[in-house]
Short mmCIF file of C-alpha atoms in Angstrom, two decimals:
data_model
loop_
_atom_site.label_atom_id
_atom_site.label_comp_id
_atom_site.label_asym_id
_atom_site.label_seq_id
_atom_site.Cartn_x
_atom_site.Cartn_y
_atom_site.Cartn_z
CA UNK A 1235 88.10 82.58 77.38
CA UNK A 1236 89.65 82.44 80.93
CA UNK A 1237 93.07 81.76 80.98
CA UNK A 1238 93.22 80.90 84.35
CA UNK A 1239 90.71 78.50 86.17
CA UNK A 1240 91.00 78.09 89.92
CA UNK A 1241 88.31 75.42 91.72
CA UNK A 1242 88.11 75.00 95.32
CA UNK A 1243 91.79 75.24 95.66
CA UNK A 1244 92.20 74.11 99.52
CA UNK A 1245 95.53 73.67 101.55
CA UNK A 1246 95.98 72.10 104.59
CA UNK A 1247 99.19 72.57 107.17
CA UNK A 1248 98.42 69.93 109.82
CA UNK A 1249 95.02 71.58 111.44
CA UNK A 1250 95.70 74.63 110.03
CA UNK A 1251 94.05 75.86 106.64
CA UNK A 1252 95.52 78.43 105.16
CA UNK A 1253 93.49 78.34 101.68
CA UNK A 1254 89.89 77.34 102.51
CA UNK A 1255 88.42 76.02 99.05
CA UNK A 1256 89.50 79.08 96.68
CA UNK A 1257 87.89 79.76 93.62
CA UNK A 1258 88.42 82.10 90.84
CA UNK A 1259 89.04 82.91 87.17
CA UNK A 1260 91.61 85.07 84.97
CA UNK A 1261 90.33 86.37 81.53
CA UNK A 1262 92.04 86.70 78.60
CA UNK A 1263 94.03 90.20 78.66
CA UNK A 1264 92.34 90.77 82.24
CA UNK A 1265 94.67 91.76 85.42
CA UNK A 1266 92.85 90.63 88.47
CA UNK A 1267 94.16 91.77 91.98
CA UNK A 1268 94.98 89.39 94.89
CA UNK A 1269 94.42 90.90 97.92
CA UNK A 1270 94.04 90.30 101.58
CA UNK A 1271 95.62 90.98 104.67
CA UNK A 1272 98.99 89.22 106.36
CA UNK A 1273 98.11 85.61 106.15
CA UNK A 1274 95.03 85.70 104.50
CA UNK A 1275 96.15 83.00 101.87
CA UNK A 1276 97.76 84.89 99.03
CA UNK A 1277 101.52 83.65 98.65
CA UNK A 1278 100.41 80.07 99.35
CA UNK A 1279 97.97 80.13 96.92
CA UNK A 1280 100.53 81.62 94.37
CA UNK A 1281 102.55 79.10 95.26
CA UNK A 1282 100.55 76.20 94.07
CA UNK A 1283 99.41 78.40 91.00
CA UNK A 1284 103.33 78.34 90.60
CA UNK A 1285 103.58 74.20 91.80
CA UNK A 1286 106.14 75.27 94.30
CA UNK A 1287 103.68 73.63 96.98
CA UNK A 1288 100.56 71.04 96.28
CA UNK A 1289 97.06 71.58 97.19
CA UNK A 1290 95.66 69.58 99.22
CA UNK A 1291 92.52 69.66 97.18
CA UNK A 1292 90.94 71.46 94.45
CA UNK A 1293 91.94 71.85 90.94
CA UNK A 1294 94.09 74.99 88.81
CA UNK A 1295 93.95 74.87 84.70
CA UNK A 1296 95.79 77.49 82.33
CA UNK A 1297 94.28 78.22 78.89
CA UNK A 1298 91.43 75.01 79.84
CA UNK A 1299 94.47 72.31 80.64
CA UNK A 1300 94.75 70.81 83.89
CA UNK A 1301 97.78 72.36 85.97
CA UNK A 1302 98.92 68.90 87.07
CA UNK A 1303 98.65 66.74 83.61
CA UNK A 1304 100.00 69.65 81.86
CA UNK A 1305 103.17 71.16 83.66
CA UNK A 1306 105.74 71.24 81.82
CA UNK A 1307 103.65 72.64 78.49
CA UNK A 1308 101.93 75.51 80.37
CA UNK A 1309 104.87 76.70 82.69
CA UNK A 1310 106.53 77.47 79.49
CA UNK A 1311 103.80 80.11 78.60
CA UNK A 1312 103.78 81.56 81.99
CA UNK A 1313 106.30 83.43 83.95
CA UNK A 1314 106.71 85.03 87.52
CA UNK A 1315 108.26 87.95 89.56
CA UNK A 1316 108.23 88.55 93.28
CA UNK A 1317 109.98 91.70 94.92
CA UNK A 1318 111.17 89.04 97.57
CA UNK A 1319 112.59 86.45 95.86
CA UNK A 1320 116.07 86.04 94.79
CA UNK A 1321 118.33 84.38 91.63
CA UNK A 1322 121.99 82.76 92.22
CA UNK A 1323 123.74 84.70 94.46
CA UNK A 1324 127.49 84.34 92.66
CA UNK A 1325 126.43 84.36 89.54
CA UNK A 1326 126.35 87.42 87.38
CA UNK A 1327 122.84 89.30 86.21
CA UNK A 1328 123.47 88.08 82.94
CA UNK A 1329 124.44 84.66 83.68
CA UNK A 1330 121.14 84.40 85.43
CA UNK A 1331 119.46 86.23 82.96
CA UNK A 1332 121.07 83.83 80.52
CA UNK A 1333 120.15 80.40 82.01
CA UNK A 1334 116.46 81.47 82.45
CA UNK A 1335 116.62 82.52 78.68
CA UNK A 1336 117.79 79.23 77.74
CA UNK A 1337 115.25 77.28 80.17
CA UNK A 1338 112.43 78.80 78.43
CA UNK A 1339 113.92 78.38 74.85
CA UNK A 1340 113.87 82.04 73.95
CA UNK A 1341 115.54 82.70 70.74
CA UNK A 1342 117.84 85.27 70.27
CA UNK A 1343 118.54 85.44 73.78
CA UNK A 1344 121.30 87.73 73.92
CA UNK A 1345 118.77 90.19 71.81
CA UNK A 1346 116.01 89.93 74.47
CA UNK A 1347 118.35 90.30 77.33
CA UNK A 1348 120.09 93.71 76.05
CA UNK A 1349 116.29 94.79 74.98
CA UNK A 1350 114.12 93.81 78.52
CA UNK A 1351 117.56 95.13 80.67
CA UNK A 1352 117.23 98.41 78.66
CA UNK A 1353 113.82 98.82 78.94
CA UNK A 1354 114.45 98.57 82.86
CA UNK A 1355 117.29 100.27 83.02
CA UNK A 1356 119.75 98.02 84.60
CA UNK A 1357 121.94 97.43 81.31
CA UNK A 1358 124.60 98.66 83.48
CA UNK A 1359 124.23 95.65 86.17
CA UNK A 1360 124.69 92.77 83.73
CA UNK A 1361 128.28 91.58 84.42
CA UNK A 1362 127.66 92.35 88.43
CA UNK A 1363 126.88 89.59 90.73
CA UNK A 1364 123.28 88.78 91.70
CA UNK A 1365 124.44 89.42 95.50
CA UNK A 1366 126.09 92.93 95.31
CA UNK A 1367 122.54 94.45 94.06
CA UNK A 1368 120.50 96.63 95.66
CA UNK A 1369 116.97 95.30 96.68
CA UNK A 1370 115.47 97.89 94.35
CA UNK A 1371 117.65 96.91 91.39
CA UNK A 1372 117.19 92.93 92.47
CA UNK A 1373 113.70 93.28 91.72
CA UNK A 1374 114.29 95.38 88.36
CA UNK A 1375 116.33 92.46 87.32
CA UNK A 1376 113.42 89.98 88.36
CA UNK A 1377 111.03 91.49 86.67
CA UNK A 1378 113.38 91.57 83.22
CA UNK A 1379 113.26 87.17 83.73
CA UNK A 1380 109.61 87.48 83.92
CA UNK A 1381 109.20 88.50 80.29
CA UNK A 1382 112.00 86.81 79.03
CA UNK A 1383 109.58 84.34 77.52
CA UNK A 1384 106.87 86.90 76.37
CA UNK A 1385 104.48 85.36 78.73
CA UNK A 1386 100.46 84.64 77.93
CA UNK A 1387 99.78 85.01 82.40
CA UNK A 1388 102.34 86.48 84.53
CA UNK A 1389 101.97 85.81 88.10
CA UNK A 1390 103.28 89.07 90.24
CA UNK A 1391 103.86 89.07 93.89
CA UNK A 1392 104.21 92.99 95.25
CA UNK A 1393 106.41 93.78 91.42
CA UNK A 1394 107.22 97.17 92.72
CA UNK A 1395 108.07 95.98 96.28
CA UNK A 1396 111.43 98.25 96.64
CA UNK A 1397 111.82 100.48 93.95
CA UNK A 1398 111.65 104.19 93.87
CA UNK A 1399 108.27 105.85 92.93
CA UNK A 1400 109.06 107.10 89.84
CA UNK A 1401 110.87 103.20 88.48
CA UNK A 1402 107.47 101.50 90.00
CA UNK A 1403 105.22 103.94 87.86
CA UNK A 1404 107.92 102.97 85.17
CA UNK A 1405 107.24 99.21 85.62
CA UNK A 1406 103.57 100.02 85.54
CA UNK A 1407 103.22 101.93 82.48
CA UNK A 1408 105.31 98.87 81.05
CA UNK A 1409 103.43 95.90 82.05
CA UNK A 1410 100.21 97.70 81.10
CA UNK A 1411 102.04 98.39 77.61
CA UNK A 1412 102.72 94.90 77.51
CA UNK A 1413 98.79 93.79 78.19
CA UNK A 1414 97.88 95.93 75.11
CA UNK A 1415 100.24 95.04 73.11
CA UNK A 1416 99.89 90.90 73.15
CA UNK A 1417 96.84 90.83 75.58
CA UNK A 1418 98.47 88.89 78.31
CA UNK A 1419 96.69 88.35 81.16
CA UNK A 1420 98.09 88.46 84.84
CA UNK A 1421 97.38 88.27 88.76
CA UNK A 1422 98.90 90.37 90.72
CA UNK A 1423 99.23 90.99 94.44
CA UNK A 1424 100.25 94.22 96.43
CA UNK A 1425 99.86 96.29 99.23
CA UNK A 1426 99.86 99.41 97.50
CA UNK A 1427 96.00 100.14 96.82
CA UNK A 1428 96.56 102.83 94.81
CA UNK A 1429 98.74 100.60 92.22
CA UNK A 1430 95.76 97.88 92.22
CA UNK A 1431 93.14 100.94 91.69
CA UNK A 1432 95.84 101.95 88.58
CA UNK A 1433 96.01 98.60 87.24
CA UNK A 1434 93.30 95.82 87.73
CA UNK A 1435 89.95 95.30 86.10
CA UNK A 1436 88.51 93.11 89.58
CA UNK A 1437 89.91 92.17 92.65
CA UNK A 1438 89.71 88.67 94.72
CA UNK A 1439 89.50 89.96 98.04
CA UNK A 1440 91.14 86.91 100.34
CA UNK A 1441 90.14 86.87 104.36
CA UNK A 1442 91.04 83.96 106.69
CA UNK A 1443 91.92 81.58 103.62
CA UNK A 1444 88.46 82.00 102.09
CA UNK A 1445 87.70 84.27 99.15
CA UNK A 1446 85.82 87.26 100.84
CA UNK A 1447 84.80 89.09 97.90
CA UNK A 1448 85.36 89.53 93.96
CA UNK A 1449 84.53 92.62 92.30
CA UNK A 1450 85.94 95.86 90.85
CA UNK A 1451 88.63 98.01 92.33
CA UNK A 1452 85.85 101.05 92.63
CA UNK A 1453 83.14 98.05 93.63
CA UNK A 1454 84.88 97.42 96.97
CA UNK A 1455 85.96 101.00 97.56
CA UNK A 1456 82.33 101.78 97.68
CA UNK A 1457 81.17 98.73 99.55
CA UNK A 1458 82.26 101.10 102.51
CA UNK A 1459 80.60 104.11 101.74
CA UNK A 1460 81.97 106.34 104.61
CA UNK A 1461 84.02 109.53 103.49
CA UNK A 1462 85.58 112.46 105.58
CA UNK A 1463 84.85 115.98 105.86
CA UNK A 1464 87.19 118.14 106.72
CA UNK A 1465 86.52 121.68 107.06
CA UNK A 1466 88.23 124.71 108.94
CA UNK A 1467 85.39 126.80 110.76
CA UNK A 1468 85.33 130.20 110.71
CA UNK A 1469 82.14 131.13 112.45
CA UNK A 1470 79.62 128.34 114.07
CA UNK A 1471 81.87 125.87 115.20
CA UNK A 1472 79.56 124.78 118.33
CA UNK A 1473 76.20 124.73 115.77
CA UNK A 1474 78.34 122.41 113.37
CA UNK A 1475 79.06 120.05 115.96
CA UNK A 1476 75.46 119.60 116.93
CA UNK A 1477 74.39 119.27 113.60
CA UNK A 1478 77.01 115.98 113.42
CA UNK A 1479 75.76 114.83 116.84
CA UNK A 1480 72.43 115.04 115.75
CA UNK A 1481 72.65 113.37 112.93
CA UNK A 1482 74.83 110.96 113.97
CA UNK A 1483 78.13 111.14 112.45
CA UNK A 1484 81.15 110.67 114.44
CA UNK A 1485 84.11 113.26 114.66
CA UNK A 1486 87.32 114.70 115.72
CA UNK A 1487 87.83 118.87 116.22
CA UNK A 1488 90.93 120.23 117.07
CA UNK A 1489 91.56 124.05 116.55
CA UNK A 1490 88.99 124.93 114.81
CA UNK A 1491 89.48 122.44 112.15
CA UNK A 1492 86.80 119.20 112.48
CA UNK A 1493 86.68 116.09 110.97
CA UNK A 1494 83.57 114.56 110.25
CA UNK A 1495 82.93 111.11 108.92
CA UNK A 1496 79.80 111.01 107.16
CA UNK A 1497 78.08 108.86 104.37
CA UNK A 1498 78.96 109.75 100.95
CA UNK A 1499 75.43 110.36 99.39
CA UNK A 1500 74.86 112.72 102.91
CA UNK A 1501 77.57 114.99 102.41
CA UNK A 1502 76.03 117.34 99.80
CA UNK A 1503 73.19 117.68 101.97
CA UNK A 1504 74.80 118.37 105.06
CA UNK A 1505 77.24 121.21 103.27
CA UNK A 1506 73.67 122.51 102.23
CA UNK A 1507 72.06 122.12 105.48
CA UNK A 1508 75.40 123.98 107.33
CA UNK A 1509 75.24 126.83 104.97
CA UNK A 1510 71.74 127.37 105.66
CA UNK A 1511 72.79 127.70 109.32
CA UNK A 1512 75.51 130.60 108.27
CA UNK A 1513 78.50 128.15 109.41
CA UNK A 1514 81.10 129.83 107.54
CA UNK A 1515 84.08 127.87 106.75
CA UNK A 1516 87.54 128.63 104.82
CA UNK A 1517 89.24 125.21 104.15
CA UNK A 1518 86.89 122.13 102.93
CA UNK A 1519 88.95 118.41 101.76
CA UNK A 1520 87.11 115.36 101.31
CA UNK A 1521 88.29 112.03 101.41
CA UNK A 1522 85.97 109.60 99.84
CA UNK A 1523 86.23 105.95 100.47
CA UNK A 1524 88.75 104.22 98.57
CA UNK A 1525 90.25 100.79 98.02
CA UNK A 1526 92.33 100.94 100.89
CA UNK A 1527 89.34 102.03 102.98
CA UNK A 1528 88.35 98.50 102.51
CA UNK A 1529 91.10 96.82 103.07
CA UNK A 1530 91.56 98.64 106.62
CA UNK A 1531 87.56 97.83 107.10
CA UNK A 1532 88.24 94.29 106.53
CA UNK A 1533 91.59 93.46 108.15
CA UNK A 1534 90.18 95.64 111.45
CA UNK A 1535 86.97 92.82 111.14
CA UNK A 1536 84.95 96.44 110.67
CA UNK A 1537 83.18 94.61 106.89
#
């Protein structure tokens, strides 16, 4: 069953629209991506999915129970995180840590605490204030309130916004634990396309305030099929480059080492086709198209 039912979710800032009749669904145990480029929609659209703002129009239901009719019920079985927002300033991580506990009626909160803050590592920053933290460790520590309640969706904005490489493939390994483990869903949104391509089953692909496309991390990668070549020439440099003009593909050479930006179904053929010339090459890479491919394509109009 979807967990999360979005329907023509539109809001309107005066004459500006910065979500343009949104639609989309979260399955049960499914982590779907929300992506787009600066101002494309996302945080205000999290933000209604949250009811920090109203929509102007359009309609949001958790587990099949209107948003609206139902707040109170379903914000207790969801929960947030955003690597930019922030708790009480002057009080202590586990006053904070505390009050959220108690908000969301979590027994045996003193348990959970000391068990989430462990699992993050931040045991130590319990009895320091909320304002001496690091950004890094802020969003550790914002992350730990998101599962206080053990949620059923958990809504993250950019969760590993901050934090060292080897925390944020921490965090990652965890919430994907976590989905396992009690098949929560979530919706996450980030610029790091290689974390999406890690964790999400589909993307919604936001543009302008519309929806732009849905599909699979790999399903968008490939919807621009254009990969690089790169290959350090030994002999035939000159023959190689008219064998790119003539068919067409753009590129860059610079000392001996060229570039070529072909199709990714053409570049077996073209390796074959070189060879047969006796271009003789020492170094080959190739960079196929990738999530972030797209998202250049799109936010450069390019898609």
């Amino acid at each position: 069953m979807d967990v999360l039912t979005v329907k023509n979710l539109h809001k309107q800032f005066g004459t500006f629209t910065a979500v343009n009749n949104v639609s989309f669904s979260i399955g049960e145990g499914e982590i779907v991506g929300l992506l787009g480029p600066n101002g494309a929609g996302k945080t205000t659209t999290i933000q209604m999915l949250l009811s920090l703002m109203s929509p102007t129009s359009g309609s949001i239901a958790f587990f099949g129970k209107s948003f609206f009719s139902h707040h109170e019920e379903i914000l207790q079985r969801i929960n947030t995180s955003s690597g930019y927002a922030r708790l009480p300033w002057r009080l202590t991580v586990w006053e904070n840590l505390n009050v959220y506990a108690y908000m969301y009626k979590v027994a045996n909160r003193k348990e959970k605490i000391y068990s989430l803050s462990d699992r993050f590592e931040v045991l130590d920053l319990l009895p320091k204030k909320f304002q001496d933290l690091s950004a890094g460790q802020m969003t550790r520590i914002l992350l730990v309130k998101a599962f206080l309640n053990d949620p059923e969706v958990l809504l993250l904005d950019e969760p590993t916004a901050s934090l060292d490489p080897d925390i944020a493939e921490k965090i990652r390994n965890f919430i994907l634990e976590e989905r396992s483990r009690r098949n929560m869903s979530m919706l996450i949104t980030s610029h790091n396309m290689s974390e999406v391509e890690e964790m999400c089953d589909r993307v919604v692909f936001l543009n302008h305030g519309k929806v732009f496309a849905v599909d699979t991390p790999a399903g968008l990668a490939h919807r621009n099929d254009k990969a690089e070549l790169s290959l350090m020439i030994k002999d035939g440099l000159k023959r190689l480059v008219k064998s790119a003009i003539r068919d067409n593909f753009s590129y860059v050479e610079k000392n001996r080492f060229i570039t070529i930006t072909i199709p990714e179904s053409k570049i077996a053929p073209f390796l074959l086709d070189i060879g047969k010339q006796g271009i003789e090459y020492d170094e080959i890479e190739i960079t196929r198209p990738s999530l972030e491919n797209f998202f250049l394509s799109v936010s450069k109009g390019a898609v």
